[in-house]
Short mmCIF file of C-alpha atoms in Angstrom, two decimals:
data_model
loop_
_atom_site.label_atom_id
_atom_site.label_comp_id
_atom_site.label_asym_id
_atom_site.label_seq_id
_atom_site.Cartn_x
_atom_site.Cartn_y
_atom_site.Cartn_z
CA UNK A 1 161.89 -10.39 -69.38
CA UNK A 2 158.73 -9.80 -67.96
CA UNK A 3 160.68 -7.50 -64.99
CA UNK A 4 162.18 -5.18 -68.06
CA UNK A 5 158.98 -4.64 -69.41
CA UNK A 6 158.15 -3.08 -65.98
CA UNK A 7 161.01 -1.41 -65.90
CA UNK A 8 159.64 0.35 -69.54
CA UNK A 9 157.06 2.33 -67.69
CA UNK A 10 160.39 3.04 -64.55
CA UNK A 11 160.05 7.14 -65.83
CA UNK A 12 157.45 7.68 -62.73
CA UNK A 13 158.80 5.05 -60.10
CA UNK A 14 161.96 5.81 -57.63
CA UNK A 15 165.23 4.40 -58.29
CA UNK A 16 165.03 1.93 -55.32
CA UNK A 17 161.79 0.34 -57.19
CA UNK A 18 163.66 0.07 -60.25
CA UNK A 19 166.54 -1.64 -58.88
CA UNK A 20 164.65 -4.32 -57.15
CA UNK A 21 162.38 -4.88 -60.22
CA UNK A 22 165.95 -5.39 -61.57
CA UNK A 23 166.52 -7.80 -59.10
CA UNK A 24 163.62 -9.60 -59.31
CA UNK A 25 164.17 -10.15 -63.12
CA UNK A 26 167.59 -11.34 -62.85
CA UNK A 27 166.11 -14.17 -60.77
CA UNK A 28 163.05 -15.22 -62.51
CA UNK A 29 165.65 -15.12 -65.80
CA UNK A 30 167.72 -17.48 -63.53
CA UNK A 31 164.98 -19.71 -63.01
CA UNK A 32 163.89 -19.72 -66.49
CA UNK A 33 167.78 -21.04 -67.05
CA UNK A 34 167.48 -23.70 -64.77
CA UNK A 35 163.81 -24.86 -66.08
CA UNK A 36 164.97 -24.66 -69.16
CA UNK A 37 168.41 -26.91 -67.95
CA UNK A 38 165.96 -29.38 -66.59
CA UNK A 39 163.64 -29.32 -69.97
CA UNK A 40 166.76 -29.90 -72.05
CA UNK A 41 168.29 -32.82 -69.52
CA UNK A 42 164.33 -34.33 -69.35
CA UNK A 43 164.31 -34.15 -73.61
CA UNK A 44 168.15 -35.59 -73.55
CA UNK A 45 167.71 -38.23 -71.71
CA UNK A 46 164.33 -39.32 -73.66
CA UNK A 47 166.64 -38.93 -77.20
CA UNK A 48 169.07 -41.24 -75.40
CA UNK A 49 166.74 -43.94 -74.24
CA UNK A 50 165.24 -43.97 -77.55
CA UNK A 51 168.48 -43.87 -79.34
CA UNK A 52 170.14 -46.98 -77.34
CA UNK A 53 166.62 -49.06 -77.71
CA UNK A 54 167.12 -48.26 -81.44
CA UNK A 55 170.15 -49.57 -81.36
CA UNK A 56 169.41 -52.53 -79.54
CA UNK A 57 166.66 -53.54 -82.03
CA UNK A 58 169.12 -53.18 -85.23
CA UNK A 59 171.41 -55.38 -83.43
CA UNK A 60 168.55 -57.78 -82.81
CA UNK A 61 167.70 -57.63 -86.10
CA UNK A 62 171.52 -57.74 -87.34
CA UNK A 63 171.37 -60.98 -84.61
CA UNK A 64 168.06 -62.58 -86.51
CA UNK A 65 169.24 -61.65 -90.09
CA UNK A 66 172.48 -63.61 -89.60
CA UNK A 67 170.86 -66.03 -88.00
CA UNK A 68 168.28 -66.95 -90.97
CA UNK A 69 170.99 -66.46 -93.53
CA UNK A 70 173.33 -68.67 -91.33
CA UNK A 71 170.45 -71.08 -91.74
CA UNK A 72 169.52 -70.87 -95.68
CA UNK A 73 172.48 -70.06 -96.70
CA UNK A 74 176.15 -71.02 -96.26
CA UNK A 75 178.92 -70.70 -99.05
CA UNK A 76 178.21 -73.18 -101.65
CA UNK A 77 179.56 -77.07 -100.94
CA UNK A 78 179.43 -76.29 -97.13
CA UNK A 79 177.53 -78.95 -95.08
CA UNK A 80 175.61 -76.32 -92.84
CA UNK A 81 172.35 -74.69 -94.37
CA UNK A 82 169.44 -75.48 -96.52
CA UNK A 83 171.06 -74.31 -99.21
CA UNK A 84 174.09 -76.19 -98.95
CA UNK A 85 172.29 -79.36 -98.17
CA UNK A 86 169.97 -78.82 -100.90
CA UNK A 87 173.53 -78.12 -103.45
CA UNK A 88 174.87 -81.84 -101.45
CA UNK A 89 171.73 -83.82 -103.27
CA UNK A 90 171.45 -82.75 -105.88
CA UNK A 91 175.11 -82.95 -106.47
CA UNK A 92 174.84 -86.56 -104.86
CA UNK A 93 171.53 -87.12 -107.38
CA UNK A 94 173.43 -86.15 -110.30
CA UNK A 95 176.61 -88.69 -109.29
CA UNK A 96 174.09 -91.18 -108.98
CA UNK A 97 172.33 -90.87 -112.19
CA UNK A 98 175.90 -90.21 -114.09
CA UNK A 99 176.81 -93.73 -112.12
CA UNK A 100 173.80 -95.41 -112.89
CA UNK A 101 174.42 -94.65 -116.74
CA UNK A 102 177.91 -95.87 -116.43
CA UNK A 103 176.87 -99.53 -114.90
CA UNK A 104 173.65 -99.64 -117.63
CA UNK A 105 176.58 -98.92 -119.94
CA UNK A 106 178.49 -101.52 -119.15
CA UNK A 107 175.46 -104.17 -118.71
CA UNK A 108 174.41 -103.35 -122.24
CA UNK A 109 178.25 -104.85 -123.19
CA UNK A 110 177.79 -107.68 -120.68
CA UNK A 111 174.13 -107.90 -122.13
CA UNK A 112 175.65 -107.89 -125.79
CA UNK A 113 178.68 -110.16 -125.14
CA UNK A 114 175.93 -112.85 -123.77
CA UNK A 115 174.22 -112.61 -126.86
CA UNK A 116 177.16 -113.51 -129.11
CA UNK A 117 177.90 -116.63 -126.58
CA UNK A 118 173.99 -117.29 -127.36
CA UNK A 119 174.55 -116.88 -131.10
CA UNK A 120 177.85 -119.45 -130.55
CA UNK A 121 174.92 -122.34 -128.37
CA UNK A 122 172.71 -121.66 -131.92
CA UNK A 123 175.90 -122.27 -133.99
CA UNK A 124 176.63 -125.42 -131.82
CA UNK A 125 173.06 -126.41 -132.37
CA UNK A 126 172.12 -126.02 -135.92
CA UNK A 127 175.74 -128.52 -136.36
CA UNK A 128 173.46 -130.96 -133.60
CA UNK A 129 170.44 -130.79 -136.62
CA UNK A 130 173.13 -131.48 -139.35
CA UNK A 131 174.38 -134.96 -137.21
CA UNK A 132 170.89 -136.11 -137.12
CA UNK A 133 169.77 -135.47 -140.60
CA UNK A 134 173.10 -137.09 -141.50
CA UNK A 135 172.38 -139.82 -138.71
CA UNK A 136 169.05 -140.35 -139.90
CA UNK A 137 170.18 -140.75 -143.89
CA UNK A 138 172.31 -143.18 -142.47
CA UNK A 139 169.52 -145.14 -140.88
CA UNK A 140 167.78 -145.16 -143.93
CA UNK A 141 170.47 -146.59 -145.84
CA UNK A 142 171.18 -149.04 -143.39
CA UNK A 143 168.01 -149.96 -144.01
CA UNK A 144 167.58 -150.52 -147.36
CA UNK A 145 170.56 -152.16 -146.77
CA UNK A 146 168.79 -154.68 -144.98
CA UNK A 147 166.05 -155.41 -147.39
CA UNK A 148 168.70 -156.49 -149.83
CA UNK A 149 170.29 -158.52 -147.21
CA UNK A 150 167.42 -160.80 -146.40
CA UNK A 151 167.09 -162.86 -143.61
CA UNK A 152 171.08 -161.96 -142.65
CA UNK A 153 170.31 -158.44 -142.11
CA UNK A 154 167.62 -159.14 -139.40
CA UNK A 155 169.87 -158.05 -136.76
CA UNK A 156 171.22 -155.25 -138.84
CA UNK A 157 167.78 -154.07 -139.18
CA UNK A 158 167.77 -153.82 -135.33
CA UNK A 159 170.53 -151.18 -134.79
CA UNK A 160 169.22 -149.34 -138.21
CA UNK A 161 166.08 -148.82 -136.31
CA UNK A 162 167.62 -147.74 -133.07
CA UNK A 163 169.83 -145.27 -134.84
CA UNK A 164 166.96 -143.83 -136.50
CA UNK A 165 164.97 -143.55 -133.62
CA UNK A 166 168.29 -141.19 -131.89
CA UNK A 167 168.50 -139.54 -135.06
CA UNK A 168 164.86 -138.59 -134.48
CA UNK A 169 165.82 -137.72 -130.34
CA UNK A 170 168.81 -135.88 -131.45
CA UNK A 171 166.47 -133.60 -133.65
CA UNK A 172 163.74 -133.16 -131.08
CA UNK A 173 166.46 -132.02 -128.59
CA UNK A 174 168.32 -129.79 -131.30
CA UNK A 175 164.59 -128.12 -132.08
CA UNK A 176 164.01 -127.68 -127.75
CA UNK A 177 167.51 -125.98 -127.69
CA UNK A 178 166.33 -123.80 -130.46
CA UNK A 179 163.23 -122.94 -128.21
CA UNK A 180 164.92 -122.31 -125.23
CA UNK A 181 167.58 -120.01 -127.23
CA UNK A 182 164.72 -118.07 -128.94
CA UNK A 183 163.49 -117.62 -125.06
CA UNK A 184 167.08 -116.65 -123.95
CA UNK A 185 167.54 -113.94 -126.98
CA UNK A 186 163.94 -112.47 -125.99
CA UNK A 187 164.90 -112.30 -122.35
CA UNK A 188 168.36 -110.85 -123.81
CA UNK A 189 166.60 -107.68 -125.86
CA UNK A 190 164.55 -107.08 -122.43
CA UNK A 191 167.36 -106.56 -120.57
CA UNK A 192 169.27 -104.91 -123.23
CA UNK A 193 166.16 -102.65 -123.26
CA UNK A 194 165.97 -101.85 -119.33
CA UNK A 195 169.73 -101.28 -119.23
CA UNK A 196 169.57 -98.89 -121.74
CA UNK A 197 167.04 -96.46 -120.01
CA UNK A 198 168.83 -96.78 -117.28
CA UNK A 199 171.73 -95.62 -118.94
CA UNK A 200 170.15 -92.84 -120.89
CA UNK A 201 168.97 -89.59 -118.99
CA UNK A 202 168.19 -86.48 -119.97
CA UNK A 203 170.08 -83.33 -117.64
CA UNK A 204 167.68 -80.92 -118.31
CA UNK A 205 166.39 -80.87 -114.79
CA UNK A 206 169.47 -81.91 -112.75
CA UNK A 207 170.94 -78.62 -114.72
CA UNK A 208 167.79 -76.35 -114.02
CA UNK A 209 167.28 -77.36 -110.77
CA UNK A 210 171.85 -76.96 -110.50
CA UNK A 211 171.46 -73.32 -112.06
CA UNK A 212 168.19 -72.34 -109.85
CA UNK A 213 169.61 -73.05 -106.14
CA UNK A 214 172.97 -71.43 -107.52
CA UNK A 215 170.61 -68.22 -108.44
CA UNK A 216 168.58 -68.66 -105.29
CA UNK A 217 172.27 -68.77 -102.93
CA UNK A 218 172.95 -65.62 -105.03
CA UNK A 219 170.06 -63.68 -104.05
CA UNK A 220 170.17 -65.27 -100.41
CA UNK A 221 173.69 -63.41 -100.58
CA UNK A 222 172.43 -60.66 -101.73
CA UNK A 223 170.13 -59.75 -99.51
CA UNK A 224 172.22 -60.53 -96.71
CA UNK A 225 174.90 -58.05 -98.29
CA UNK A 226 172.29 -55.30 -98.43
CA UNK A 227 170.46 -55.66 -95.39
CA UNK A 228 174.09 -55.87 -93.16
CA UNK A 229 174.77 -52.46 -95.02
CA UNK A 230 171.51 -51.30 -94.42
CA UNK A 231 172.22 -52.03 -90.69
CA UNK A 232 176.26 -50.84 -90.79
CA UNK A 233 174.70 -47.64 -92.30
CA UNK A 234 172.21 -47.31 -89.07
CA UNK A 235 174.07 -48.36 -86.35
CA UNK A 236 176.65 -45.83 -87.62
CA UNK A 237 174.10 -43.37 -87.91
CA UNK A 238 172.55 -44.64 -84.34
CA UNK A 239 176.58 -43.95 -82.71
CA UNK A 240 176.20 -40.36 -84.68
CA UNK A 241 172.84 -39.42 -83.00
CA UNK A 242 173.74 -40.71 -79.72
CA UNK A 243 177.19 -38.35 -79.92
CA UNK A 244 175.11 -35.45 -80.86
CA UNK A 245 173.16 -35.86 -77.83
CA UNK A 246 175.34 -34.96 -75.53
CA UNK A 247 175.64 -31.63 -76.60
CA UNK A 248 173.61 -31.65 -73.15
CA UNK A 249 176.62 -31.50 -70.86
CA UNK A 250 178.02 -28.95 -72.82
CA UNK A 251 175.02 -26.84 -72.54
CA UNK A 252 174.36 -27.07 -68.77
CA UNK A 253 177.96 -26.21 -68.24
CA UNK A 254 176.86 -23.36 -70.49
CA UNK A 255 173.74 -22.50 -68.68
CA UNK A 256 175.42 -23.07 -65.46
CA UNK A 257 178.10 -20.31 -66.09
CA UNK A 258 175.10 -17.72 -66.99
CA UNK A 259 173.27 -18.81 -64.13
CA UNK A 260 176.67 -17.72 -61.87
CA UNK A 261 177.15 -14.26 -63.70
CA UNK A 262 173.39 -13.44 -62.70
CA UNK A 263 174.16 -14.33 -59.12
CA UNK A 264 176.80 -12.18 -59.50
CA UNK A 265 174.86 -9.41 -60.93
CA UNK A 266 171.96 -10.20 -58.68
CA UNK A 267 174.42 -9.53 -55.84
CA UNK A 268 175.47 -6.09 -57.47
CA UNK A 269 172.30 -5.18 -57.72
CA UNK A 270 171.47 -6.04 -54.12
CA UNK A 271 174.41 -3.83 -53.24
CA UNK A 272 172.72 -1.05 -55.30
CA UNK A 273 169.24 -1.05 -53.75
CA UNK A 274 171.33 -0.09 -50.53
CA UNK A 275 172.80 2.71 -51.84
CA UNK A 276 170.34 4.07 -54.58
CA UNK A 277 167.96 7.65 -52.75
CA UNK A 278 164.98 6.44 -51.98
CA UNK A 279 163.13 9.00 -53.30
CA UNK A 280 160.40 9.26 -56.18
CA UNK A 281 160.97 10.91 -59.76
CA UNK A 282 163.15 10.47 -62.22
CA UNK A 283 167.16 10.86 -61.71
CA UNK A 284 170.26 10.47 -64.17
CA UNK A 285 172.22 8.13 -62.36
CA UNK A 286 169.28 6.08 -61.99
CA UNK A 287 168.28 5.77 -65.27
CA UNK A 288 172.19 4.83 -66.01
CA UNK A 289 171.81 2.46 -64.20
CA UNK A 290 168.66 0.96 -65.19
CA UNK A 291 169.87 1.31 -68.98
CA UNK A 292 173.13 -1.02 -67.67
CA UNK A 293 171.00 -3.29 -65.95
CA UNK A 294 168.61 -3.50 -68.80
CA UNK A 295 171.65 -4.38 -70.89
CA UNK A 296 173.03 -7.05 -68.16
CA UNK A 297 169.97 -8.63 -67.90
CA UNK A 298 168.88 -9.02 -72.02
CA UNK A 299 172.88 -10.50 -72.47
CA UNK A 300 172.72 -13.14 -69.23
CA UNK A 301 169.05 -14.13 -70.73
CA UNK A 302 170.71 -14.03 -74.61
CA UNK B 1 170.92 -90.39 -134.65
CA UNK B 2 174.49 -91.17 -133.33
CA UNK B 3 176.65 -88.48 -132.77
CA UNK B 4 179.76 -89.05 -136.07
CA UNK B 5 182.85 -90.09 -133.92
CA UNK B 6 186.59 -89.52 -135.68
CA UNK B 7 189.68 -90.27 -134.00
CA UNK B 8 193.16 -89.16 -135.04
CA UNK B 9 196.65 -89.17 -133.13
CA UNK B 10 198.58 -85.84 -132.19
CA UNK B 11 202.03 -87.51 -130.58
CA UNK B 12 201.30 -89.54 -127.99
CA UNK B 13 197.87 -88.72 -127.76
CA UNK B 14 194.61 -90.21 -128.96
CA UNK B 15 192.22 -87.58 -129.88
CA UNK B 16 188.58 -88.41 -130.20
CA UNK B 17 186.14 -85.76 -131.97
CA UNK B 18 183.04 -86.30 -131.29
CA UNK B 19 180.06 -83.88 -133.17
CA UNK B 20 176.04 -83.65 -132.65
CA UNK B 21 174.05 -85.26 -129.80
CA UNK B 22 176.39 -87.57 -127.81
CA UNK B 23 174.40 -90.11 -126.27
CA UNK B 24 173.77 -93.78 -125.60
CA UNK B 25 173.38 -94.45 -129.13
CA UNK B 26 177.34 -93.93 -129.72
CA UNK B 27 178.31 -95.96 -127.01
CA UNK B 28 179.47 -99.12 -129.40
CA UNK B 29 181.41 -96.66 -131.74
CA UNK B 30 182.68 -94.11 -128.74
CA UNK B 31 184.38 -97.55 -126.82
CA UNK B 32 185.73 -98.71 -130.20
CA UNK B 33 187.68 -95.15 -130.42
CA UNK B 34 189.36 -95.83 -127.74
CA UNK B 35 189.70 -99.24 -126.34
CA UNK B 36 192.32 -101.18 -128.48
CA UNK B 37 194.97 -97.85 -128.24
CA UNK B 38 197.65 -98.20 -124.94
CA UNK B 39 196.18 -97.30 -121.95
CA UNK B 40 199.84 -95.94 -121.00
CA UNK B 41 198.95 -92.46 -123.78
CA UNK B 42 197.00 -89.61 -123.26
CA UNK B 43 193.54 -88.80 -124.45
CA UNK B 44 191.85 -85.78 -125.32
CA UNK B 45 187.94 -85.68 -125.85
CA UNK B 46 187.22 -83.00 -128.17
CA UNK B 47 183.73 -82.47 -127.47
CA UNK B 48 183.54 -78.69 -128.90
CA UNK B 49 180.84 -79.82 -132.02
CA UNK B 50 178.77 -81.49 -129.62
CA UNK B 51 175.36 -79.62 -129.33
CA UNK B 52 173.72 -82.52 -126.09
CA UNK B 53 174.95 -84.87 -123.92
CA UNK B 54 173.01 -87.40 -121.99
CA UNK B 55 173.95 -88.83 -118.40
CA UNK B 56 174.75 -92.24 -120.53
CA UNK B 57 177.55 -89.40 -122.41
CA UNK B 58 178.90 -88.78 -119.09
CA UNK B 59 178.93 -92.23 -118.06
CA UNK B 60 181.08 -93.26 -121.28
CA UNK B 61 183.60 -90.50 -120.30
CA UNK B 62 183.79 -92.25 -117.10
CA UNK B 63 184.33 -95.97 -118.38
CA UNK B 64 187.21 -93.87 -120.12
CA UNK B 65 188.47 -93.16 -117.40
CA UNK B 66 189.00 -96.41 -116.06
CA UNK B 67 190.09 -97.46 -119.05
CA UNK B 68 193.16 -95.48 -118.45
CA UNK B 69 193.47 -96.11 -114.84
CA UNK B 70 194.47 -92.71 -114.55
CA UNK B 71 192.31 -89.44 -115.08
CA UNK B 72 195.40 -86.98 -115.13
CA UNK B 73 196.04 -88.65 -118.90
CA UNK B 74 192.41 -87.55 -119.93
CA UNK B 75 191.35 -84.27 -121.45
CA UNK B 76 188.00 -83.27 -122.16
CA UNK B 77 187.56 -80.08 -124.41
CA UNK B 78 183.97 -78.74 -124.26
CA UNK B 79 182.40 -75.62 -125.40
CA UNK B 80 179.87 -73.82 -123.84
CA UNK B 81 175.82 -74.68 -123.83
CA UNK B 82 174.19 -77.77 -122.29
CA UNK B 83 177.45 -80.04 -122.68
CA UNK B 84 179.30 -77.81 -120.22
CA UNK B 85 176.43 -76.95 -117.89
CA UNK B 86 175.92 -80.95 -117.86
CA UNK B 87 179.54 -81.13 -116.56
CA UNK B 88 179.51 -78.40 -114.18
CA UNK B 89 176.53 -79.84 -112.48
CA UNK B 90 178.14 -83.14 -112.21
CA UNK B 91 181.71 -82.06 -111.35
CA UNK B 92 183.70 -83.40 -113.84
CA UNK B 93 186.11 -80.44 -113.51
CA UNK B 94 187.28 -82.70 -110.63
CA UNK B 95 187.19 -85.79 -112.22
CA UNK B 96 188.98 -85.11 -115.68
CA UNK B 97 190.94 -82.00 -116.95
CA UNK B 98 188.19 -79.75 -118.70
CA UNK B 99 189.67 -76.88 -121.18
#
């Protein structure tokens, strides 16, 4: 451009001057094509690198995303993840408790049926008491018995003794049974007690603790959802950038055709410096031909 | 308090209704529902009224269900709340029928 703005002030130089300052400005705007070619290939190329590492890091990202998600969280009653180990005890904590409560359960019945069998030993032992009191009545009748026998009922006297003396053992052993059954029951009531909190557990926390990984899964999922959008929605914009791009080619094909019509039209001109006067002052056919040239030269540059 | 446990017979099947907070202190009255009727009939747990159960609850249910020998022939009905949360988390939609 800067050779038409010599050609402004042409009215006082000779054809022949005009036409090669022609010239000359269909090269430099030849040059300024290619430079600007080489500026738009240089920025391209720069776009492209940065578009691809871009892309690389969402896929990294994509890569480490899955990854931790892979490692929190799997679908619910899978083996793999924290998560899903987490959900596996305290599923496996809850079977235990609920299993725990059912043997308690039935050790309070095994508990209770012992204490009936114990109640049936007392039974058995209060009829014991009722044999010696009777045996011991007896003794004392045979007894008495004696006194009114005299000297015959010596011997008699004897056995009345000895029958009151296992009268007497029978009770003593009838009162230790009755000891050792109070110790049994006592025993009984402890165990009856211990069995029944094992039985009996609250859910609360087995429930909150159920309902809070379920939540925490959910939002694990979530997230995961969103961010693998997120990325879809780059990468797809990433492939759209990287396709706009390379409008490059298209241009340099572009710039390359202008850059052949001004060789061509540097080559006319050449041809008219040959056969232009070379005189000084101003002439018609001249000037035509510097107003085409002007023309030429502001389209190829357009 | 115990939970107040009625049981009537719809055909075949022994129904148990069980109302309030279900819990170790029924166990005596929730076995007696239950235990002297043929194991060979169907039973269906109506647990709607019940506002709590306890993990001794769910281990009654269970002793049920040996009882029968057969878990297909037991229904448990349950509404929603802490009674079917306490199922949920300890799967006894696999272990029983749950409507």
């Amino acid at each position: 451009m800067q050779a038409a703005g010599d050609i402004e002030g042409g009215e006082a130089l000779a054809p022949v001057e005009v036409v090669e300052a022609a010239a000359e400005a269909v090269a430099e705007i030849r040059r300024d094509l290619e430079r600007a070619r080489t500026l738009t290939r240089e920025a391209v190329g720069a776009l492209q690198a940065s578009f691809q590492t871009l892309n690389g890091k969402v896929q990294a990202q994509r890569a480490a995303l899955e990854g931790l998600v892979k490692e929190l969280v799997t679908t619910t009653g899978s083996a793999d993840g924290i998560a899903g180990i987490t959900a596996q005890m305290v599923d496996g904590f809850v079977q235990e408790m609920v299993r725990v409560s059912r043997d308690g359960l039935e050790l309070v019945g095994l508990l209770d049926d012992m204490a009936v069998q114990v109640n049936e030993v007392v039974a058995r032992s209060g009829g014991i008491e009722k044999l010696a009191r009777q045996t011991r009545f007896l003794a004392l009748n045979a007894r008495i018995e004696t006194h009114r026998a005299g000297e015959a009922g010596r011997t008699f006297k004897l056995v009345a003794d000895e029958v009151k003396r296992l009268a007497l053992e029978s009770a003593q052993l009838s009162e230790q049974i009755g000891i050792v059954v109070g110790e049994t029951r006592a025993t009984l009531d402890k165990s009856r007690a211990r069995a029944t909190s094992m039985a009996s557990h609250d859910m609360a926390s087995a429930i909150s603790s159920h309902r809070q990984l379920g939540e925490a899964i959910g939002k694990y999922q979530l997230v995961n959802q969103t961010m693998n959008s997120a990325l879809d929605e780059i990468n797809a914009q990433v492939t759209a950038a990287m396709r706009a791009v390379a409008f490059e080619d298209a241009l340099a094909s572009l710039i390359d055709g202008a850059c052949r019509k001004l060789d061509s039209l540097g080559a006319a001109v050449r041809i008219l410096v040959t056969l232009v006067p070379r005189s000084r002052g101003g002439d018609t056919t001249a000037r035509m031909v510097i107003d085409l040239l002007r023309g030429q030269a502001s389209a190829a540059a357009e | 308090m115990p939970a107040r446990i009625s049981k009537s017979n719809e055909g075949e099947t022994l129904v148990i209704n069980i109302a309030g907070s279900f819990d170790f202190s029924s166990h005596r009255d929730f076995r007696e529902a239950y235990i002297r009727a043929p194991k060979q009939g169907r039973f269906l747990v109506d647990l709607t009224q019940v506002t709590y159960l306890d993990s001794a609850a769910l281990g009654m249910l269970l002793m049920l269900r040996e009882h029968t020998g057969d878990a297909t022939r037991v229904t448990i009905r349950v509404g929603s709340g802490q009674p079917r949360d306490a199922m949920a988390v300890a799967h006894f939609d696999k272990l029983f029928t749950l409507t």
